[in-house]
PDB file of C-alpha atoms in Angstrom:
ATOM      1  CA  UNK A 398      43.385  56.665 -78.522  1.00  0.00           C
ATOM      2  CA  UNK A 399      42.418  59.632 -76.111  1.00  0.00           C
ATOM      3  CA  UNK A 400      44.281  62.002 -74.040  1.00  0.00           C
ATOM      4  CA  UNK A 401      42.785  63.843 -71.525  1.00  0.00           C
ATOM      5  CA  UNK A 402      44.616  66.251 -69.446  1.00  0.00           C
ATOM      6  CA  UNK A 403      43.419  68.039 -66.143  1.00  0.00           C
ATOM      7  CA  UNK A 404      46.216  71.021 -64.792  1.00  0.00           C
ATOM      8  CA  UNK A 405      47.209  74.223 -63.914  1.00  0.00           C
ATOM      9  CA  UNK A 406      47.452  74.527 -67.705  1.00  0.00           C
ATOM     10  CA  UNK A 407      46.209  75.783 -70.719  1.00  0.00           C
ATOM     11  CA  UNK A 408      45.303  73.825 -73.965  1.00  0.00           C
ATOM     12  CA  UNK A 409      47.777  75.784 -76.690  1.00  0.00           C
ATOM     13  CA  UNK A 410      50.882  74.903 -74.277  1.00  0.00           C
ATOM     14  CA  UNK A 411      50.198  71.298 -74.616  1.00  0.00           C
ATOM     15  CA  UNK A 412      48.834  70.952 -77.945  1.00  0.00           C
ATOM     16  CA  UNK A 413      52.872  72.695 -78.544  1.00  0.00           C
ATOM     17  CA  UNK A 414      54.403  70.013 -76.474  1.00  0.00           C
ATOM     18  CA  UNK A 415      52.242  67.062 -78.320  1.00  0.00           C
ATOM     19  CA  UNK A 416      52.892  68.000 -81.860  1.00  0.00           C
ATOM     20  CA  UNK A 417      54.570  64.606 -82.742  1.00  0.00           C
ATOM     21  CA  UNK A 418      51.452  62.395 -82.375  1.00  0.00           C
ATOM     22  CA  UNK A 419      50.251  64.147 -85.382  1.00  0.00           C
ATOM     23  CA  UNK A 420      53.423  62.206 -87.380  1.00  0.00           C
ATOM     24  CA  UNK A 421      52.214  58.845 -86.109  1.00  0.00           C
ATOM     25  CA  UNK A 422      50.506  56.733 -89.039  1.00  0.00           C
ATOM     26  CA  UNK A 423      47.968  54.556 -89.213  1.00  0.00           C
ATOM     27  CA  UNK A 424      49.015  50.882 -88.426  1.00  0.00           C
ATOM     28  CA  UNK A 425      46.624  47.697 -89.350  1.00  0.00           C
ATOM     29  CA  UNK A 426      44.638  46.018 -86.593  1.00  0.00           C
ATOM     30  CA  UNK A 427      42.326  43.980 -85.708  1.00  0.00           C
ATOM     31  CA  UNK A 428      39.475  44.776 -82.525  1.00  0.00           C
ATOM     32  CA  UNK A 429      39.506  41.478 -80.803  1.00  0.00           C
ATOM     33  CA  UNK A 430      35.820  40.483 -80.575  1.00  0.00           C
ATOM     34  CA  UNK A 431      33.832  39.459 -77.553  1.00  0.00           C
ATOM     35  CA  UNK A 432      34.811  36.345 -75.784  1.00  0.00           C
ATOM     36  CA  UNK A 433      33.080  33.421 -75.446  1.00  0.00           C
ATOM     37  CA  UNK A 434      32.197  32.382 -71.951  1.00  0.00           C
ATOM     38  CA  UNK A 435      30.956  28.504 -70.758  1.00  0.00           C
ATOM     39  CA  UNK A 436      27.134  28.904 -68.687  1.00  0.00           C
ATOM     40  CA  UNK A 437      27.751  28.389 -65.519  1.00  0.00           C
ATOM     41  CA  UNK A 438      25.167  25.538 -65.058  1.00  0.00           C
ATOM     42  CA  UNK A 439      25.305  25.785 -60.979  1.00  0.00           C
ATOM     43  CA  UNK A 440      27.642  26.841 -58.584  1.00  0.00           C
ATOM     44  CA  UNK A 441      30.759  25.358 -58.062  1.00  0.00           C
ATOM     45  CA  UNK A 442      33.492  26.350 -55.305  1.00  0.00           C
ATOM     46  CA  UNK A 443      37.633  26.321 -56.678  1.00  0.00           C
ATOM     47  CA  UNK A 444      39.832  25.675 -54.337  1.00  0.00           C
ATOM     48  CA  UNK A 445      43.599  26.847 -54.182  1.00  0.00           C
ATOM     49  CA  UNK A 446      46.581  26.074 -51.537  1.00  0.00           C
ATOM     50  CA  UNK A 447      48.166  28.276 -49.884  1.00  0.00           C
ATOM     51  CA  UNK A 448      50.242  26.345 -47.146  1.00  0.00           C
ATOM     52  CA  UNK A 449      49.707  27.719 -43.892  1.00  0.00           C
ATOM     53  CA  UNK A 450      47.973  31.104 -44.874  1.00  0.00           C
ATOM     54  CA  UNK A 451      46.997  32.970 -42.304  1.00  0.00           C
ATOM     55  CA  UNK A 452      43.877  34.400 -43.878  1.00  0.00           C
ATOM     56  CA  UNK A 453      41.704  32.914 -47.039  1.00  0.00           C
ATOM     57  CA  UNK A 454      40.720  34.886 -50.072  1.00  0.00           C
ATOM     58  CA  UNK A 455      37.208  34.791 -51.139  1.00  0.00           C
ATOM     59  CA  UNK A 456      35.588  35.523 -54.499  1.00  0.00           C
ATOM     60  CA  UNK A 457      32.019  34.731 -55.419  1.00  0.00           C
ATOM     61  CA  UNK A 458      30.282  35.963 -58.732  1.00  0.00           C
ATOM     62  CA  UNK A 459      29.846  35.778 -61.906  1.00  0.00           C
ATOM     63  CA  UNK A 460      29.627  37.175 -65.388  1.00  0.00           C
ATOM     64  CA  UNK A 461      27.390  39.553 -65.411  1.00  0.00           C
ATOM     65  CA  UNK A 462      26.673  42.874 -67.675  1.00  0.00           C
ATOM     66  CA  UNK A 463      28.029  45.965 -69.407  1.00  0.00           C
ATOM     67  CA  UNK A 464      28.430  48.798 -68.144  1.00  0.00           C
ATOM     68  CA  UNK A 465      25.739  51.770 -69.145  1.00  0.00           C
ATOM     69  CA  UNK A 466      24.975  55.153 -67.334  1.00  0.00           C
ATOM     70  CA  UNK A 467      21.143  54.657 -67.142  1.00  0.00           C
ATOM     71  CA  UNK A 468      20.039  51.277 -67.578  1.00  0.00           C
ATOM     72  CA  UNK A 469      20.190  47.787 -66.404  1.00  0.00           C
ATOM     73  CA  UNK A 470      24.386  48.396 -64.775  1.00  0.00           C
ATOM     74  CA  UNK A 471      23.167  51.498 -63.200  1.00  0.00           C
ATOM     75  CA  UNK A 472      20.204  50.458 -61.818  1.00  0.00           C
ATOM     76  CA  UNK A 473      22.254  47.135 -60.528  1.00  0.00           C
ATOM     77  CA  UNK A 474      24.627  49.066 -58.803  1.00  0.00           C
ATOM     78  CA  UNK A 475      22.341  50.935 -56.747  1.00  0.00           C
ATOM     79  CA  UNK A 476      20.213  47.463 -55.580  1.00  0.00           C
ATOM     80  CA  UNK A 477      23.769  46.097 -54.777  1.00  0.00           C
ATOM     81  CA  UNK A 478      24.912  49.349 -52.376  1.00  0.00           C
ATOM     82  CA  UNK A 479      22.972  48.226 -49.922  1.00  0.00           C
ATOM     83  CA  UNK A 480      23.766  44.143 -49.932  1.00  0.00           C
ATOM     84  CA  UNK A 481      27.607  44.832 -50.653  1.00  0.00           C
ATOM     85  CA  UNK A 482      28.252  48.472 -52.024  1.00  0.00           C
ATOM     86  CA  UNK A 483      29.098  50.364 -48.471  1.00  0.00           C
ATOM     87  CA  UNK A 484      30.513  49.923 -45.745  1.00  0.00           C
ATOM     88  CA  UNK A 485      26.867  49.709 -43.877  1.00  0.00           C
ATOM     89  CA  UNK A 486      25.903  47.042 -46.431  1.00  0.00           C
ATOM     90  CA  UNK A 487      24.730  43.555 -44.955  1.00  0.00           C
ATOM     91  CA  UNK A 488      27.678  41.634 -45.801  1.00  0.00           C
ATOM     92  CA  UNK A 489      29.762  43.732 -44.289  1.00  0.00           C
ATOM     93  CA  UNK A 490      27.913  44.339 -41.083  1.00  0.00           C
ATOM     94  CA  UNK A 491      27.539  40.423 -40.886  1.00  0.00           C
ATOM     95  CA  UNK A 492      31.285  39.853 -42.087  1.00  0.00           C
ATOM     96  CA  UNK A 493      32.979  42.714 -40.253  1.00  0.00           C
ATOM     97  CA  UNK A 494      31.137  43.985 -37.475  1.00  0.00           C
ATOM     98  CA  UNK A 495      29.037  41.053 -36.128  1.00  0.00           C
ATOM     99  CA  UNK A 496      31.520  38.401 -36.500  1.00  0.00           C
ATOM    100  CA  UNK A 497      35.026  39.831 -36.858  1.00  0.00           C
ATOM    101  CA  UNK A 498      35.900  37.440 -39.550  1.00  0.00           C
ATOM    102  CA  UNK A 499      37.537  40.464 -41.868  1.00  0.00           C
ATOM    103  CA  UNK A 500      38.391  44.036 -42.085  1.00  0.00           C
ATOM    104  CA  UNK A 501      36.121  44.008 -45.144  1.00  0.00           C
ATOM    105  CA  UNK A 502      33.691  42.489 -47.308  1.00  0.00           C
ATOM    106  CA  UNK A 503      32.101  44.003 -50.202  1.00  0.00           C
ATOM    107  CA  UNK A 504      30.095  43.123 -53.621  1.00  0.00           C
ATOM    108  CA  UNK A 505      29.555  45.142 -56.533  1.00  0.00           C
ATOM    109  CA  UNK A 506      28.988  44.986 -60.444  1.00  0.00           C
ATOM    110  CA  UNK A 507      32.268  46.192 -62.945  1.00  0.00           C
ATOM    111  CA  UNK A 508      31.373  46.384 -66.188  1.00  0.00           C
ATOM    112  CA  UNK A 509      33.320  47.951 -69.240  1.00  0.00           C
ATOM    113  CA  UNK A 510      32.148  47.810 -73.382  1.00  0.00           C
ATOM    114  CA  UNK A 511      31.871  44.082 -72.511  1.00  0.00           C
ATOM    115  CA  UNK A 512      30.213  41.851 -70.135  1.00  0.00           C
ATOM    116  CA  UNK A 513      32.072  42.944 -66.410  1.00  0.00           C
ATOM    117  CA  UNK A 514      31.880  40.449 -63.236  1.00  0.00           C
ATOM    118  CA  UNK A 515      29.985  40.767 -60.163  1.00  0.00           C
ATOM    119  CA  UNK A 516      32.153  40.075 -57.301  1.00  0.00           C
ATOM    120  CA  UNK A 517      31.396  39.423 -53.887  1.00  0.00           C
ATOM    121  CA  UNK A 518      34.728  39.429 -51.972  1.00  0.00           C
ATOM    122  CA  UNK A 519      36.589  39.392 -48.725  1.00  0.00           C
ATOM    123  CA  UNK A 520      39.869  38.480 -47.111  1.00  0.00           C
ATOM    124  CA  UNK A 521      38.590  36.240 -43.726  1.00  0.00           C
ATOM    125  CA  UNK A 522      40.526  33.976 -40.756  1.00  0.00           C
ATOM    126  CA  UNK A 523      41.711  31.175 -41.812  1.00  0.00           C
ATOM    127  CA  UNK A 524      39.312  29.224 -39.288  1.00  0.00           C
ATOM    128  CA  UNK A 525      36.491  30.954 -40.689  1.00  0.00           C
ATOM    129  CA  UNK A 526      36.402  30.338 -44.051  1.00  0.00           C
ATOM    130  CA  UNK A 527      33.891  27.804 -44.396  1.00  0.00           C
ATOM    131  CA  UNK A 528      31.870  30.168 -42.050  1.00  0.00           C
ATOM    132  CA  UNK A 529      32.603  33.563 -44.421  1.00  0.00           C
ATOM    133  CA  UNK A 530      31.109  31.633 -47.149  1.00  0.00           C
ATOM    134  CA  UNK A 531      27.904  30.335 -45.275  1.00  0.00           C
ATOM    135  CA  UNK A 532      27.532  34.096 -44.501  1.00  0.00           C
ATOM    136  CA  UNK A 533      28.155  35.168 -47.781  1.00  0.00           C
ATOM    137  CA  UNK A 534      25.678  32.870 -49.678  1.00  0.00           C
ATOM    138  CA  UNK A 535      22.595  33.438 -47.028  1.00  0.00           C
ATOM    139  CA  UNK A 536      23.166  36.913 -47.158  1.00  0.00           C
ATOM    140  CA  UNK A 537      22.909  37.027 -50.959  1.00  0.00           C
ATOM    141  CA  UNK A 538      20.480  34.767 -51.123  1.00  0.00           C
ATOM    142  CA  UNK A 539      18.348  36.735 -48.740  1.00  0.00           C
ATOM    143  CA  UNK A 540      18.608  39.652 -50.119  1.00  0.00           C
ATOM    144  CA  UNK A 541      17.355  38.198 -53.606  1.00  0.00           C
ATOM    145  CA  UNK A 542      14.383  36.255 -51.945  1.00  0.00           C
ATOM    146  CA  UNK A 543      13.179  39.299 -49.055  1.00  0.00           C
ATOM    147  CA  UNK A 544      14.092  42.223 -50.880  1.00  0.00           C
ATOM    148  CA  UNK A 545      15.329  45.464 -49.395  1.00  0.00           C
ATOM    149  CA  UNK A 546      13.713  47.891 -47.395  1.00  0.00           C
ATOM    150  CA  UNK A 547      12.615  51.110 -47.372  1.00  0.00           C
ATOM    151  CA  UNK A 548      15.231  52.303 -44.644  1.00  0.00           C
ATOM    152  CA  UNK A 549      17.767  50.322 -46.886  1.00  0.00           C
ATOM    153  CA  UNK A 550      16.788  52.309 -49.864  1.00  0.00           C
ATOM    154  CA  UNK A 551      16.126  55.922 -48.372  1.00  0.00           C
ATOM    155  CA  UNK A 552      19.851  55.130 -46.938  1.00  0.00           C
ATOM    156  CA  UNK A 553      20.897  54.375 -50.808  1.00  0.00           C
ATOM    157  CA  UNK A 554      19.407  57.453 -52.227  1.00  0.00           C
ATOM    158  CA  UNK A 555      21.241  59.981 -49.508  1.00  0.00           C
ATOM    159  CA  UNK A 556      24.430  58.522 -49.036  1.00  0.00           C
ATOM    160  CA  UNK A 557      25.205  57.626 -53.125  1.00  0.00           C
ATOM    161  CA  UNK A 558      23.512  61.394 -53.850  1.00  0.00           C
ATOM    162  CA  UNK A 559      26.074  63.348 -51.387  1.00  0.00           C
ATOM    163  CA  UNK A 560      29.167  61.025 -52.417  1.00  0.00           C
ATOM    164  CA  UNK A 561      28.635  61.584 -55.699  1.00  0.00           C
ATOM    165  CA  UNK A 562      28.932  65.888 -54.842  1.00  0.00           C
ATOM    166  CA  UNK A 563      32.413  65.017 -54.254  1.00  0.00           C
ATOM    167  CA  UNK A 564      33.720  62.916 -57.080  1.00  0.00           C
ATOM    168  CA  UNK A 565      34.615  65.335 -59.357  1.00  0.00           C
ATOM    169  CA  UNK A 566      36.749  67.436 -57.008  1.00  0.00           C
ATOM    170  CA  UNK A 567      40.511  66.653 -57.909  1.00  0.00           C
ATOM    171  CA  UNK A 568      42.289  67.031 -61.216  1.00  0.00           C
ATOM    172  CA  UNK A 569      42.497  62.898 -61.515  1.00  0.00           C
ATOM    173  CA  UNK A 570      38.551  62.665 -60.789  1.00  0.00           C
ATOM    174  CA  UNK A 571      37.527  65.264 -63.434  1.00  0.00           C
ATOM    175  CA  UNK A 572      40.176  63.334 -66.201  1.00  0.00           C
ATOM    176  CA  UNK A 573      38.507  60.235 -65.128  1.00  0.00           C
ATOM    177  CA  UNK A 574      34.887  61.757 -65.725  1.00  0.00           C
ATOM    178  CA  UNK A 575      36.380  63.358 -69.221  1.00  0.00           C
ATOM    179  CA  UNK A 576      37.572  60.199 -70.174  1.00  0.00           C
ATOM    180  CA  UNK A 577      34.569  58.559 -69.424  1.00  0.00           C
ATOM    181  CA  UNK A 578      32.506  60.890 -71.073  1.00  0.00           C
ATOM    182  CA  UNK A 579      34.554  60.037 -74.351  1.00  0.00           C
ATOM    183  CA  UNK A 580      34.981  56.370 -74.233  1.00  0.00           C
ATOM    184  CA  UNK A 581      31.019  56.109 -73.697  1.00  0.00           C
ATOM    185  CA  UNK A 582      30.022  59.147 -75.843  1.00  0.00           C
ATOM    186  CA  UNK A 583      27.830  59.923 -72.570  1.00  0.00           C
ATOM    187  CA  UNK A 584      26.442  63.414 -72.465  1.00  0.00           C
ATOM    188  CA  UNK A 585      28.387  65.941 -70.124  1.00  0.00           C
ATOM    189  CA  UNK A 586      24.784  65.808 -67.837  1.00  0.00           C
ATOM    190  CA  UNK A 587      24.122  62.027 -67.690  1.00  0.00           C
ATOM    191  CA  UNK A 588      25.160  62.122 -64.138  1.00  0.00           C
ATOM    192  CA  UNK A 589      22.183  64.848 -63.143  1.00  0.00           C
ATOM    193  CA  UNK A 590      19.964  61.935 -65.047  1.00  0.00           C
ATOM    194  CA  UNK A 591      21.359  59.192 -62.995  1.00  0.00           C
ATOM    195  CA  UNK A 592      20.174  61.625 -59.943  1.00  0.00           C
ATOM    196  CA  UNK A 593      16.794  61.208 -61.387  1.00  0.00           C
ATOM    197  CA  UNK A 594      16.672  57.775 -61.949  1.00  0.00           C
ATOM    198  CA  UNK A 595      17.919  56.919 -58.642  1.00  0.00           C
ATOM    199  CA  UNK A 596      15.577  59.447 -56.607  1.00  0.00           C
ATOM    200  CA  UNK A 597      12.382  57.108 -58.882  1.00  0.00           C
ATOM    201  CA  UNK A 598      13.375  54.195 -57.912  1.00  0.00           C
ATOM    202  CA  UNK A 599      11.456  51.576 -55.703  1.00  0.00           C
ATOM    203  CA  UNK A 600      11.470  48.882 -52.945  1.00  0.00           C
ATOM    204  CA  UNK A 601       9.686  46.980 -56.271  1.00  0.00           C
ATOM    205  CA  UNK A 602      12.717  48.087 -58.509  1.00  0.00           C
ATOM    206  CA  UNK A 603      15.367  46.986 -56.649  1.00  0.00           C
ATOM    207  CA  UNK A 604      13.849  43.642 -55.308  1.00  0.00           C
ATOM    208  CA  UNK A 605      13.014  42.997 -59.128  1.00  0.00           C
ATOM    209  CA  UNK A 606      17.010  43.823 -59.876  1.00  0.00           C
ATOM    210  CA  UNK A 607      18.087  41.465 -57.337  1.00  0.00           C
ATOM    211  CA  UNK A 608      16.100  39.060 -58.437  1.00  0.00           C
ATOM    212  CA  UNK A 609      17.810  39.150 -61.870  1.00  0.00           C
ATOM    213  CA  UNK A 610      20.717  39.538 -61.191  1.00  0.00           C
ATOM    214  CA  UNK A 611      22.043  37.377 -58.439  1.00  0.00           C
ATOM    215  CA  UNK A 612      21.896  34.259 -59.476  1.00  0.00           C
ATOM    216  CA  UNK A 613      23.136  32.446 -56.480  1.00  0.00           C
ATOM    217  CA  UNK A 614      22.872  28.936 -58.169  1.00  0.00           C
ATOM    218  CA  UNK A 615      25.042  29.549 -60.835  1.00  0.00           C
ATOM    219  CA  UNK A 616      28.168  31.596 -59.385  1.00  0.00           C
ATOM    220  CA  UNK A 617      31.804  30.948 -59.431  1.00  0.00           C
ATOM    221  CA  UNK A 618      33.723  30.507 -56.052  1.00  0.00           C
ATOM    222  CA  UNK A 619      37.445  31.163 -55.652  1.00  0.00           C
ATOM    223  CA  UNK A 620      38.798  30.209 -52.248  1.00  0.00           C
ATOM    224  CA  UNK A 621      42.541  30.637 -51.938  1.00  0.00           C
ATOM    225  CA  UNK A 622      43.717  29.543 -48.171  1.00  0.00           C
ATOM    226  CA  UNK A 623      45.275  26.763 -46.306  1.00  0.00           C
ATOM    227  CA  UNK A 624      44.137  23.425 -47.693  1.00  0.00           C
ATOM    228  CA  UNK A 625      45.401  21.373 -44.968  1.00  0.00           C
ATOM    229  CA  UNK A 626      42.499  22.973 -42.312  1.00  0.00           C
ATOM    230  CA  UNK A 627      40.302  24.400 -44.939  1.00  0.00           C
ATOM    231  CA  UNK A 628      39.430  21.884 -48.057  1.00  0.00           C
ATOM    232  CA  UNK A 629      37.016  19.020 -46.019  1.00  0.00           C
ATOM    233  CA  UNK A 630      35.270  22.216 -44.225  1.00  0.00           C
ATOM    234  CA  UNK A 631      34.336  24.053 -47.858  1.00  0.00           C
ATOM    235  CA  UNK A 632      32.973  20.915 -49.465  1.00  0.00           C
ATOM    236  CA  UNK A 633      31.320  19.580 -46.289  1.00  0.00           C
ATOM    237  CA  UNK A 634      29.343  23.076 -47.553  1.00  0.00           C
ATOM    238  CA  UNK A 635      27.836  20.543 -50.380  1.00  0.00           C
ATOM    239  CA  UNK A 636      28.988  21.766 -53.544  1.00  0.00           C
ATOM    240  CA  UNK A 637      30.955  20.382 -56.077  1.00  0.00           C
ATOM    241  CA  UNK A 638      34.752  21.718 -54.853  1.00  0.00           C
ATOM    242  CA  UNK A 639      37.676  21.632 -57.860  1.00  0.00           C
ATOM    243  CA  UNK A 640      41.105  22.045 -56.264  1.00  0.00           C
ATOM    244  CA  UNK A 641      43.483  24.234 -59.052  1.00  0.00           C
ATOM    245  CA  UNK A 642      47.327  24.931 -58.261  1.00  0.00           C
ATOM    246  CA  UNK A 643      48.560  28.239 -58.958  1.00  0.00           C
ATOM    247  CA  UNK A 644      48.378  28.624 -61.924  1.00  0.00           C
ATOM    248  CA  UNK A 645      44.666  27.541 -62.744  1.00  0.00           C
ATOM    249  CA  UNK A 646      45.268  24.137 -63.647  1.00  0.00           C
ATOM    250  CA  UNK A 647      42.907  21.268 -61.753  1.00  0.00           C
ATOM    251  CA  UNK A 648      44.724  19.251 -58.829  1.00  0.00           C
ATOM    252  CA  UNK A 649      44.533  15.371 -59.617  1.00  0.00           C
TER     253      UNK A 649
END
């Protein structure tokens, strides 16, 4: 374990008031290993009820990659800001602002020590859900086949380089950044080296990334909404549609 403490204090005062941990003993235990995940062999589309719902819940993605401060999840996240990472991205300008099915829609890559998902997502009208999803899949899928551009990525490179000025303001951002620091043995200046790598990257770098990694034909779909005016629209979409209850378990 690791405690990390940001405050209006100093270190002697609290190492006083967390004596007792020292009195704790070792207990047995076992790190539970990675888990085993099916391939997705192509994209399939799950379908829950929810009578009457107002709105449908949308989740497309897959799983995807660990997290790391300068490789292959860095790099990802930057290619994604400008398909799904802010709030200027493509899906959300198509989603949002040009068709007023949602208050949001966003995408982005959450990995930890393991393999994290990449989630597209969105909550949409009801009577647009088929519609959300069209959206969702051509603007994924054009963004993987066209590329960015450079616009996209100048855009990228400004806006992630003066956000990232302020996240390490408040006492809860600098114990997050401690504790990341610790639980990824990073070194206290990998985020001036993420500045680096994100000021060399290319239209040819990101275009390459999003080719890797987003694998359209072999994503998961979650749809929760109203079945009743919703299931025959998603699979008139043409792909194979599983209707779960609840709690996971497939609808006969």
């Amino acid at each position: 374990a690791k405690l990390v403490i940001v405050g209006a204090v100093k270190q002697p005062e609290i190492l006083g008031k967390i004596g007792f941990l020292k009195a704790w003993a070792d207990q047995p235990y076992e790190e539970m290993g990675a888990i085993s995940f099916p391939e997705v062999s192509a994209t399939k589309i799950y379908f829950v009820n929810k009578d009457k719902a107002p709105q449908s819940e949308i989740r497309i993605g897959y799983l995807a990659m660990p997290f790391d401060a300068d490789g292959e999840y860095f790099r990802s996240n930057v290619m994604n800001y400008a398909l799904g990472g802010n709030f200027n991205s493509r899906i959300n300008l198509t989603l949002r602002e040009k068709k007023g099915y949602t208050y949001g829609a966003r995408a982005g890559f959450n990995g930890t020590k393991i393999k994290g998902p990449f989630t597209a997502s969105a909550g949409v009208k009801a009577e647009k859900t088929d519609s959300s999803l069209m959206d969702f899949f051509s603007e994924i899928k054009n963004f993987r086949e066209a590329g960015t551009t450079e616009a996209e990525l100048a855009f990228t490179k400004s806006s992630l380089g003066q956000r990232d000025a302020l996240k390490y303001e408040t006492p809860f951002q600098k114990a997050s950044f401690l504790q990341r620091l610790l639980e990824y043995n990073l070194e206290r200046d990998y985020t001036a080296k993420q500045v680096k790598l994100l000021n060399a990257l290319t239209v040819n770098d990101i275009n390459g990334l999003a080719k890797r990694h987003l694998p359209l034909e072999k994503m998961i779909v979650v749809v929760v909404g109203d079945k009743a005016t919703n299931f025959d629209k998603v699979k008139a979409l043409g792909y194979e549609v599983i209707e779960l209850d609840a709690d996971g378990v497939p609808v006969k």
